[in-house]
């Protein structure tokens, strides 16, 4: 018989197996508990030494692990920060829009609808026109008046496409709107001054204007018949031998800063 | 006698290493098998060291101290010991490093398979055992670690033990 299958080896195997089974029986009976206690007493100093060693070794390892975790956490926080930033920006926009709409609610136009539109473009030359994001599929028509949230007249729709419209600003040189001053009731025509400002022209020479007087665009169907404020008289221009006088108007609204406007329908 | 005492001391070291280091590695879901590796090494060097079956001593100590159901680990290790001896004698006769590693790996798989079966049996018939490890997730990691430890141990043995004959001569 070869060495690996010798009878003595087989005998050792059987005996050791029986011993193990006996030990299992002893353990079930609880007879190994004293031995276990003694072993723990012997092993305690060694365990302490190993524990100390473990602390030292793994402390160093943990530093690297923590560093790796920190980098990961930092990346996650950056992503979260970006996401929150975006959310804050969206909320701020929503808040601003909400504020504008609330402001707008104060100005009813005798049951006329108002539609908020976003400014999506403007003429390269300042004060000429704006492009807004709604068109005739939204019910916009040529000639509709365009106002700010405070109900100041800005201009009117000139070209209305399917989903986009062009707003001619009052400061546009082609713009001409009938107007009247609020206190002296002097009538005239608001005309643009090549995008640089407004003027009230064709004022009868016999009418006395006051500086700072509010200039109102005369109401028409689009505004529900109401006169809408445009600005204030800031300078009166009178020339000899002329039948009419004019006045420069300080607009109430900075048209270059508009992001949303309202269409009166 | 002095050899036995040396062996006893190193058995204690192996067991304590297992008990303390396991605390760290368990957090990482890795379970080390120091005593098992010793058993496998002993099974392969049994021709030189006649008392190699003493390698079961750390396994016995470990089994006794970890407070699980006593006997499962010892029995699994004891059968693994003989399984490796049998394989080394009949199948892997070439005295080379790759054979050693293969045998170690097979011993590890045999041990864990038997251990798992015995735990299931005990759970079914006698005492419910809480399986702390997810066998499918942790075993590959455990296997890899044991393989590295085994290979390292055999490598050292072959290097420092001149004339070490692990397998039967052809």
Tab-separated table of C-alpha atoms in Angstrom:
chain	number	residue	atom	x	y	z
A	1	UNK	CA	0.000	0.000	0.000
A	2	UNK	CA	1.320	3.426	-0.862
A	3	UNK	CA	2.344	5.910	1.782
A	4	UNK	CA	-0.784	8.063	1.349
A	5	UNK	CA	-3.128	5.165	2.029
A	6	UNK	CA	-1.251	3.440	4.791
A	7	UNK	CA	-3.278	1.755	7.460
A	8	UNK	CA	-1.707	3.925	10.156
A	9	UNK	CA	-2.799	7.078	8.341
A	10	UNK	CA	-6.295	5.747	8.001
A	11	UNK	CA	-6.235	4.914	11.694
A	12	UNK	CA	-5.154	8.486	12.553
A	13	UNK	CA	-7.947	9.820	10.384
A	14	UNK	CA	-10.611	7.680	12.089
A	15	UNK	CA	-9.324	8.374	15.601
A	16	UNK	CA	-9.042	12.120	15.028
A	17	UNK	CA	-12.516	12.217	13.521
A	18	UNK	CA	-13.912	10.426	16.560
A	19	UNK	CA	-12.076	12.861	18.844
A	20	UNK	CA	-13.547	15.820	16.967
A	21	UNK	CA	-17.041	14.330	17.205
A	22	UNK	CA	-16.505	13.782	20.913
A	23	UNK	CA	-15.383	17.378	21.328
A	24	UNK	CA	-18.520	18.517	19.517
A	25	UNK	CA	-20.548	16.442	21.962
A	26	UNK	CA	-18.664	18.020	24.902
A	27	UNK	CA	-19.289	21.488	23.469
A	28	UNK	CA	-23.013	20.777	23.207
A	29	UNK	CA	-22.988	19.660	26.844
A	30	UNK	CA	-21.121	22.850	27.792
A	31	UNK	CA	-18.118	20.939	29.119
A	32	UNK	CA	-15.697	22.944	27.001
A	33	UNK	CA	-16.579	26.262	28.628
A	34	UNK	CA	-13.843	26.096	31.316
A	35	UNK	CA	-11.268	25.378	28.611
A	36	UNK	CA	-12.581	28.296	26.631
A	37	UNK	CA	-12.240	30.608	29.650
A	38	UNK	CA	-8.669	29.487	30.282
A	39	UNK	CA	-7.784	30.038	26.640
A	40	UNK	CA	-9.206	33.530	26.723
A	41	UNK	CA	-7.108	34.322	29.806
A	42	UNK	CA	-3.991	33.126	27.996
A	43	UNK	CA	-4.811	34.913	24.772
A	44	UNK	CA	-5.822	38.234	26.309
A	45	UNK	CA	-2.306	39.805	26.316
A	46	UNK	CA	-1.709	38.648	22.771
A	47	UNK	CA	-5.088	39.994	21.724
A	48	UNK	CA	-4.233	43.375	23.267
A	49	UNK	CA	-0.934	43.483	21.406
A	50	UNK	CA	-2.605	42.560	18.135
A	51	UNK	CA	-5.313	45.099	18.697
A	52	UNK	CA	-2.705	47.805	19.248
A	53	UNK	CA	-0.899	46.729	16.077
A	54	UNK	CA	-4.152	46.675	14.156
A	55	UNK	CA	-4.965	50.192	15.316
A	56	UNK	CA	-1.585	51.446	14.147
A	57	UNK	CA	-1.656	49.725	10.778
A	58	UNK	CA	-5.244	50.393	9.844
A	59	UNK	CA	-5.158	53.950	11.061
A	60	UNK	CA	-2.712	54.608	8.252
A	61	UNK	CA	-4.841	52.674	5.777
A	62	UNK	CA	-7.947	54.510	6.926
A	63	UNK	CA	-6.321	57.860	6.174
A	64	UNK	CA	-6.036	56.870	2.524
A	65	UNK	CA	-9.535	55.426	2.491
A	66	UNK	CA	-10.900	58.591	4.075
A	67	UNK	CA	-9.060	60.687	1.510
A	68	UNK	CA	-10.613	58.695	-1.293
A	69	UNK	CA	-14.041	59.066	0.324
A	70	UNK	CA	-13.483	62.784	0.738
A	71	UNK	CA	-12.701	63.217	-2.944
A	72	UNK	CA	-15.823	61.263	-3.841
A	73	UNK	CA	-17.920	63.238	-1.377
A	74	UNK	CA	-16.488	66.483	-2.691
A	75	UNK	CA	-17.474	65.546	-6.239
A	76	UNK	CA	-20.958	64.618	-5.079
A	77	UNK	CA	-21.286	67.921	-3.242
A	78	UNK	CA	-20.150	69.815	-6.304
A	79	UNK	CA	-22.819	68.093	-8.376
A	80	UNK	CA	-25.409	68.781	-5.696
A	81	UNK	CA	-24.298	72.391	-5.495
A	82	UNK	CA	-24.717	72.825	-9.239
A	83	UNK	CA	-28.131	71.242	-9.101
A	84	UNK	CA	-29.191	73.467	-6.191
A	85	UNK	CA	-27.781	76.511	-7.933
A	86	UNK	CA	-29.914	75.695	-10.946
A	87	UNK	CA	-32.949	75.196	-8.715
A	88	UNK	CA	-32.380	78.507	-6.958
A	89	UNK	CA	-32.022	80.266	-10.304
A	90	UNK	CA	-35.278	78.692	-11.526
A	91	UNK	CA	-37.069	79.621	-8.317
A	92	UNK	CA	-35.798	83.190	-8.497
A	93	UNK	CA	-37.061	83.449	-12.059
A	94	UNK	CA	-40.404	82.002	-11.022
A	95	UNK	CA	-40.560	84.447	-8.124
A	96	UNK	CA	-39.833	87.386	-10.398
A	97	UNK	CA	-42.431	86.220	-12.888
A	98	UNK	CA	-44.923	85.736	-10.086
A	99	UNK	CA	-44.210	89.242	-8.827
A	100	UNK	CA	-44.778	90.665	-12.305
A	101	UNK	CA	-48.060	88.806	-12.680
A	102	UNK	CA	-49.254	89.981	-9.270
A	103	UNK	CA	-48.297	93.513	-10.220
A	104	UNK	CA	-50.162	93.066	-13.442
A	105	UNK	CA	-53.288	91.932	-11.616
A	106	UNK	CA	-53.622	95.437	-10.176
A	107	UNK	CA	-54.369	96.806	-13.628
A	108	UNK	CA	-57.590	95.501	-15.050
A	109	UNK	CA	-58.522	96.616	-18.513
A	110	UNK	CA	-62.280	96.392	-18.389
A	111	UNK	CA	-62.310	92.675	-18.879
A	112	UNK	CA	-59.753	92.797	-21.666
A	113	UNK	CA	-57.314	89.946	-21.603
A	114	UNK	CA	-53.636	90.504	-21.035
A	115	UNK	CA	-51.063	88.034	-22.167
A	116	UNK	CA	-47.570	87.873	-20.751
A	117	UNK	CA	-44.861	87.381	-23.363
A	118	UNK	CA	-41.121	87.013	-23.072
A	119	UNK	CA	-38.716	89.306	-24.874
A	120	UNK	CA	-36.504	87.128	-27.061
A	121	UNK	CA	-34.720	89.780	-29.061
A	122	UNK	CA	-34.268	93.467	-29.758
A	123	UNK	CA	-33.064	95.714	-32.527
A	124	UNK	CA	-29.356	96.325	-32.706
A	125	UNK	CA	-30.036	100.040	-32.613
A	126	UNK	CA	-31.436	100.812	-29.202
A	127	UNK	CA	-35.107	101.735	-28.745
A	128	UNK	CA	-36.385	100.542	-32.133
A	129	UNK	CA	-38.220	97.278	-31.609
A	130	UNK	CA	-38.429	94.106	-29.526
A	131	UNK	CA	-39.143	90.526	-30.544
A	132	UNK	CA	-41.478	88.543	-28.305
A	133	UNK	CA	-42.073	84.804	-28.089
A	134	UNK	CA	-45.748	84.640	-29.057
A	135	UNK	CA	-47.574	85.092	-32.318
A	136	UNK	CA	-50.945	84.775	-33.973
A	137	UNK	CA	-51.453	81.178	-32.773
A	138	UNK	CA	-51.620	82.750	-29.316
A	139	UNK	CA	-54.221	85.210	-30.477
A	140	UNK	CA	-51.974	88.244	-31.016
A	141	UNK	CA	-52.952	90.785	-33.658
A	142	UNK	CA	-51.223	93.613	-35.415
A	143	UNK	CA	-51.819	96.853	-33.560
A	144	UNK	CA	-52.251	95.311	-30.077
A	145	UNK	CA	-50.770	97.528	-27.436
A	146	UNK	CA	-47.812	96.400	-25.415
A	147	UNK	CA	-47.455	97.507	-21.805
A	148	UNK	CA	-45.157	96.908	-18.885
A	149	UNK	CA	-46.234	95.165	-15.690
A	150	UNK	CA	-46.935	98.648	-14.262
A	151	UNK	CA	-49.281	99.363	-17.160
A	152	UNK	CA	-47.050	101.898	-18.871
A	153	UNK	CA	-47.361	101.871	-22.630
A	154	UNK	CA	-44.242	100.558	-24.340
A	155	UNK	CA	-45.307	100.180	-27.954
A	156	UNK	CA	-47.539	98.138	-30.223
A	157	UNK	CA	-47.401	94.987	-32.308
A	158	UNK	CA	-46.339	95.685	-35.831
A	159	UNK	CA	-45.617	92.299	-37.357
A	160	UNK	CA	-47.257	89.148	-36.043
A	161	UNK	CA	-45.883	85.803	-37.187
A	162	UNK	CA	-47.022	82.334	-36.151
A	163	UNK	CA	-45.002	82.126	-32.961
A	164	UNK	CA	-43.139	85.396	-32.775
A	165	UNK	CA	-44.080	89.075	-32.991
A	166	UNK	CA	-42.346	92.374	-33.416
A	167	UNK	CA	-43.098	95.191	-30.993
A	168	UNK	CA	-42.501	98.699	-32.271
A	169	UNK	CA	-41.329	100.774	-29.339
A	170	UNK	CA	-42.626	104.301	-28.802
A	171	UNK	CA	-39.102	105.598	-29.275
A	172	UNK	CA	-39.016	104.183	-32.811
A	173	UNK	CA	-39.018	107.028	-35.353
A	174	UNK	CA	-41.878	105.352	-37.249
A	175	UNK	CA	-44.067	105.277	-34.169
A	176	UNK	CA	-46.840	107.864	-33.800
A	177	UNK	CA	-49.529	107.679	-31.150
A	178	UNK	CA	-52.145	110.203	-30.131
A	179	UNK	CA	-51.621	111.513	-26.622
A	180	UNK	CA	-52.738	114.049	-24.105
A	181	UNK	CA	-51.117	115.580	-21.049
A	182	UNK	CA	-52.869	114.683	-17.853
A	183	UNK	CA	-53.293	118.064	-16.132
A	184	UNK	CA	-53.365	120.629	-18.916
A	185	UNK	CA	-55.142	118.219	-21.295
A	186	UNK	CA	-52.961	119.371	-24.157
A	187	UNK	CA	-53.230	116.933	-27.016
A	188	UNK	CA	-50.446	115.906	-29.340
A	189	UNK	CA	-48.707	112.998	-30.998
A	190	UNK	CA	-46.049	110.930	-29.284
A	191	UNK	CA	-43.265	110.342	-31.748
A	192	UNK	CA	-40.032	108.484	-31.405
A	193	UNK	CA	-36.762	110.297	-31.741
A	194	UNK	CA	-34.714	107.722	-33.635
A	195	UNK	CA	-34.630	105.422	-30.690
A	196	UNK	CA	-33.158	108.021	-28.390
A	197	UNK	CA	-36.276	109.216	-26.639
A	198	UNK	CA	-39.817	110.449	-26.981
A	199	UNK	CA	-41.363	113.697	-27.903
A	200	UNK	CA	-44.896	114.966	-27.731
A	201	UNK	CA	-45.403	116.922	-30.930
A	202	UNK	CA	-48.164	118.876	-32.578
A	203	UNK	CA	-49.215	120.510	-29.306
A	204	UNK	CA	-51.373	123.570	-29.980
A	205	UNK	CA	-49.376	126.700	-29.251
A	206	UNK	CA	-52.029	128.074	-26.950
A	207	UNK	CA	-51.862	125.126	-24.550
A	208	UNK	CA	-49.850	125.642	-21.388
A	209	UNK	CA	-47.850	122.599	-20.362
A	210	UNK	CA	-46.321	121.915	-16.992
A	211	UNK	CA	-42.960	120.252	-16.520
A	212	UNK	CA	-43.351	116.873	-14.869
A	213	UNK	CA	-46.836	116.459	-16.176
A	214	UNK	CA	-47.818	112.899	-17.059
A	215	UNK	CA	-48.297	112.163	-20.724
A	216	UNK	CA	-51.055	109.687	-21.544
A	217	UNK	CA	-51.471	107.752	-24.749
A	218	UNK	CA	-55.062	108.120	-25.818
A	219	UNK	CA	-57.047	104.992	-25.259
A	220	UNK	CA	-58.344	102.907	-28.058
A	221	UNK	CA	-60.163	99.628	-28.343
A	222	UNK	CA	-57.078	97.610	-27.514
A	223	UNK	CA	-56.685	99.269	-24.153
A	224	UNK	CA	-60.347	99.084	-23.331
A	225	UNK	CA	-60.653	102.799	-24.002
A	226	UNK	CA	-58.338	103.705	-21.138
A	227	UNK	CA	-55.533	106.208	-21.490
A	228	UNK	CA	-52.191	104.717	-20.619
A	229	UNK	CA	-49.288	106.614	-19.100
A	230	UNK	CA	-46.087	106.866	-21.097
A	231	UNK	CA	-43.852	109.249	-19.174
A	232	UNK	CA	-43.442	112.768	-17.910
A	233	UNK	CA	-42.816	116.064	-19.617
A	234	UNK	CA	-39.202	116.967	-19.021
A	235	UNK	CA	-38.660	119.828	-21.455
A	236	UNK	CA	-40.961	122.130	-23.401
A	237	UNK	CA	-39.805	123.369	-26.802
A	238	UNK	CA	-41.425	126.440	-28.275
A	239	UNK	CA	-40.276	128.175	-31.434
A	240	UNK	CA	-41.372	131.524	-32.761
A	241	UNK	CA	-43.590	131.639	-35.815
A	242	UNK	CA	-44.682	128.029	-35.399
A	243	UNK	CA	-48.247	126.885	-34.902
A	244	UNK	CA	-47.369	123.980	-32.673
A	245	UNK	CA	-44.989	123.392	-29.849
A	246	UNK	CA	-43.426	120.154	-28.650
A	247	UNK	CA	-42.194	118.601	-25.440
A	248	UNK	CA	-39.576	116.012	-24.630
A	249	UNK	CA	-40.878	113.112	-22.605
A	250	UNK	CA	-38.994	111.154	-20.018
A	251	UNK	CA	-40.245	107.562	-20.433
A	252	UNK	CA	-41.448	105.828	-17.292
A	253	UNK	CA	-39.839	102.552	-18.345
A	254	UNK	CA	-36.289	101.668	-19.296
A	255	UNK	CA	-37.060	99.678	-22.419
A	256	UNK	CA	-33.632	98.139	-22.643
A	257	UNK	CA	-34.168	96.302	-19.357
A	258	UNK	CA	-37.451	94.626	-20.265
A	259	UNK	CA	-37.601	90.832	-20.115
A	260	UNK	CA	-41.344	90.283	-19.999
A	261	UNK	CA	-44.085	92.511	-21.342
A	262	UNK	CA	-47.868	92.232	-21.573
A	263	UNK	CA	-50.075	92.395	-24.636
A	264	UNK	CA	-53.454	94.045	-24.222
A	265	UNK	CA	-56.158	92.231	-26.115
B	1	UNK	CA	8.100	18.864	22.995
B	2	UNK	CA	9.775	22.160	22.185
B	3	UNK	CA	8.446	21.876	18.639
B	4	UNK	CA	4.977	21.362	19.990
B	5	UNK	CA	5.254	24.465	22.187
B	6	UNK	CA	6.514	26.514	19.256
B	7	UNK	CA	3.605	25.281	17.258
B	8	UNK	CA	1.191	26.057	20.061
B	9	UNK	CA	2.520	29.608	20.302
B	10	UNK	CA	2.190	30.220	16.582
B	11	UNK	CA	-1.271	28.673	16.651
B	12	UNK	CA	-2.239	31.225	19.268
B	13	UNK	CA	-0.799	33.968	17.085
B	14	UNK	CA	-2.761	32.738	14.072
B	15	UNK	CA	-5.976	32.594	16.049
B	16	UNK	CA	-5.537	36.011	17.587
B	17	UNK	CA	-4.623	37.415	14.184
B	18	UNK	CA	-7.789	35.943	12.829
B	19	UNK	CA	-9.905	37.239	15.684
B	20	UNK	CA	-8.525	40.783	15.676
B	21	UNK	CA	-7.878	41.397	12.009
B	22	UNK	CA	-11.227	39.920	11.113
B	23	UNK	CA	-12.795	42.813	13.007
B	24	UNK	CA	-11.307	45.196	10.483
B	25	UNK	CA	-11.769	43.087	7.392
B	26	UNK	CA	-15.329	42.159	8.307
B	27	UNK	CA	-16.187	45.839	7.988
B	28	UNK	CA	-14.944	45.570	4.452
B	29	UNK	CA	-16.923	42.349	4.008
B	30	UNK	CA	-13.782	40.276	3.680
B	31	UNK	CA	-13.176	37.188	5.766
B	32	UNK	CA	-9.640	35.894	6.174
B	33	UNK	CA	-8.767	32.272	6.706
B	34	UNK	CA	-5.395	32.232	8.451
B	35	UNK	CA	-5.921	28.918	10.256
B	36	UNK	CA	-7.253	27.342	7.107
B	37	UNK	CA	-4.197	28.441	5.160
B	38	UNK	CA	-2.030	26.866	7.854
B	39	UNK	CA	-3.959	23.624	7.554
B	40	UNK	CA	-3.521	23.568	3.812
B	41	UNK	CA	0.184	24.268	4.137
B	42	UNK	CA	0.499	21.536	6.733
B	43	UNK	CA	-1.343	19.046	4.557
B	44	UNK	CA	1.145	19.641	1.784
B	45	UNK	CA	4.233	19.392	3.971
B	46	UNK	CA	3.142	16.383	5.960
B	47	UNK	CA	5.892	14.146	4.621
B	48	UNK	CA	8.567	16.320	6.193
B	49	UNK	CA	6.708	17.261	9.327
B	50	UNK	CA	5.250	14.164	10.861
B	51	UNK	CA	3.106	16.102	13.280
B	52	UNK	CA	1.622	18.287	10.555
B	53	UNK	CA	-1.870	17.337	11.656
B	54	UNK	CA	-1.148	19.654	14.582
B	55	UNK	CA	-2.045	22.434	12.160
B	56	UNK	CA	-5.572	21.579	13.187
B	57	UNK	CA	-4.812	23.005	16.592
B	58	UNK	CA	-5.299	26.686	15.554
B	59	UNK	CA	-8.465	25.650	13.766
B	60	UNK	CA	-9.700	23.950	16.926
B	61	UNK	CA	-8.814	27.019	19.033
B	62	UNK	CA	-10.437	29.359	16.582
B	63	UNK	CA	-13.545	27.216	16.393
B	64	UNK	CA	-13.757	27.132	20.166
B	65	UNK	CA	-13.284	30.854	20.652
B	66	UNK	CA	-15.473	32.431	18.007
B	67	UNK	CA	-18.593	31.263	19.865
B	68	UNK	CA	-20.416	29.866	16.914
B	69	UNK	CA	-21.552	26.264	16.843
B	70	UNK	CA	-18.419	24.373	17.778
B	71	UNK	CA	-17.224	21.656	15.430
B	72	UNK	CA	-18.265	22.891	12.038
B	73	UNK	CA	-14.967	24.591	11.225
B	74	UNK	CA	-12.825	21.893	12.832
B	75	UNK	CA	-14.625	19.111	11.009
B	76	UNK	CA	-14.474	20.979	7.680
B	77	UNK	CA	-10.764	21.691	8.121
B	78	UNK	CA	-10.021	18.103	9.135
B	79	UNK	CA	-11.686	16.693	6.031
B	80	UNK	CA	-10.010	19.358	3.871
B	81	UNK	CA	-6.679	18.279	5.314
B	82	UNK	CA	-7.261	14.715	4.123
B	83	UNK	CA	-8.717	15.807	0.855
B	84	UNK	CA	-5.558	17.777	0.065
B	85	UNK	CA	-3.351	14.863	1.091
B	86	UNK	CA	-5.298	12.571	-1.179
B	87	UNK	CA	-5.115	14.999	-4.103
B	88	UNK	CA	-1.403	15.606	-3.586
B	89	UNK	CA	-0.762	11.883	-3.572
B	90	UNK	CA	-2.838	10.833	-6.551
B	91	UNK	CA	-3.368	13.778	-8.877
B	92	UNK	CA	-0.802	16.548	-8.464
B	93	UNK	CA	2.486	14.812	-8.537
B	94	UNK	CA	4.671	17.501	-10.048
B	95	UNK	CA	6.703	19.342	-7.478
B	96	UNK	CA	6.126	22.864	-8.733
B	97	UNK	CA	4.697	26.096	-7.477
B	98	UNK	CA	1.628	26.128	-9.737
B	99	UNK	CA	0.541	22.721	-8.449
B	100	UNK	CA	0.869	23.980	-4.892
B	101	UNK	CA	-1.314	26.972	-5.593
B	102	UNK	CA	-3.893	24.839	-7.402
B	103	UNK	CA	-4.039	22.424	-4.500
B	104	UNK	CA	-4.385	25.286	-2.034
B	105	UNK	CA	-7.250	26.740	-4.042
B	106	UNK	CA	-9.018	23.396	-4.294
B	107	UNK	CA	-8.581	22.922	-0.555
B	108	UNK	CA	-10.097	26.334	0.059
B	109	UNK	CA	-13.100	25.556	-2.131
B	110	UNK	CA	-13.555	22.139	-0.517
B	111	UNK	CA	-13.361	23.636	2.967
B	112	UNK	CA	-15.879	26.377	2.249
B	113	UNK	CA	-18.273	24.051	0.472
B	114	UNK	CA	-18.218	21.556	3.333
B	115	UNK	CA	-18.438	24.339	5.913
B	116	UNK	CA	-21.485	25.770	4.169
B	117	UNK	CA	-23.183	22.370	3.977
B	118	UNK	CA	-22.532	21.630	7.648
B	119	UNK	CA	-23.850	25.041	8.678
B	120	UNK	CA	-26.986	24.420	6.673
B	121	UNK	CA	-27.389	20.988	8.258
B	122	UNK	CA	-26.949	22.345	11.780
B	123	UNK	CA	-29.376	25.169	11.032
B	124	UNK	CA	-31.922	22.725	9.732
B	125	UNK	CA	-31.695	20.060	12.425
B	126	UNK	CA	-30.512	21.754	15.551
B	127	UNK	CA	-29.614	25.403	15.983
B	128	UNK	CA	-30.327	28.351	13.778
B	129	UNK	CA	-27.122	29.987	12.567
B	130	UNK	CA	-27.096	33.549	11.444
B	131	UNK	CA	-25.097	33.629	8.259
B	132	UNK	CA	-23.062	36.754	8.584
B	133	UNK	CA	-21.735	36.664	5.103
B	134	UNK	CA	-23.471	36.822	1.812
B	135	UNK	CA	-21.835	33.770	0.302
B	136	UNK	CA	-22.139	34.851	-3.323
B	137	UNK	CA	-20.723	38.293	-2.730
B	138	UNK	CA	-17.965	37.570	-0.234
B	139	UNK	CA	-16.639	34.203	-1.244
B	140	UNK	CA	-14.807	35.376	-4.370
B	141	UNK	CA	-13.032	38.050	-2.313
B	142	UNK	CA	-12.257	35.571	0.401
B	143	UNK	CA	-11.014	33.093	-2.153
B	144	UNK	CA	-8.731	35.661	-3.715
B	145	UNK	CA	-7.248	36.615	-0.367
B	146	UNK	CA	-6.731	33.004	0.660
B	147	UNK	CA	-5.107	32.324	-2.686
B	148	UNK	CA	-2.670	35.182	-2.193
B	149	UNK	CA	-1.888	34.103	1.374
B	150	UNK	CA	-1.471	30.497	0.316
B	151	UNK	CA	0.793	31.327	-2.584
B	152	UNK	CA	2.879	33.596	-0.400
B	153	UNK	CA	3.212	30.932	2.283
B	154	UNK	CA	4.209	28.224	-0.178
B	155	UNK	CA	6.614	30.575	-1.893
B	156	UNK	CA	8.330	31.276	1.423
B	157	UNK	CA	8.356	27.577	2.329
B	158	UNK	CA	9.912	26.543	-0.949
B	159	UNK	CA	12.525	29.304	-0.682
B	160	UNK	CA	13.600	28.807	2.904
B	161	UNK	CA	13.123	25.070	3.287
B	162	UNK	CA	15.897	23.510	1.340
B	163	UNK	CA	15.018	20.137	-0.113
B	164	UNK	CA	11.354	20.496	0.652
B	165	UNK	CA	9.509	17.624	-0.981
B	166	UNK	CA	5.842	18.170	-0.951
B	167	UNK	CA	4.743	15.622	-3.498
B	168	UNK	CA	5.502	12.000	-3.873
B	169	UNK	CA	8.534	11.339	-6.046
B	170	UNK	CA	7.733	9.762	-9.397
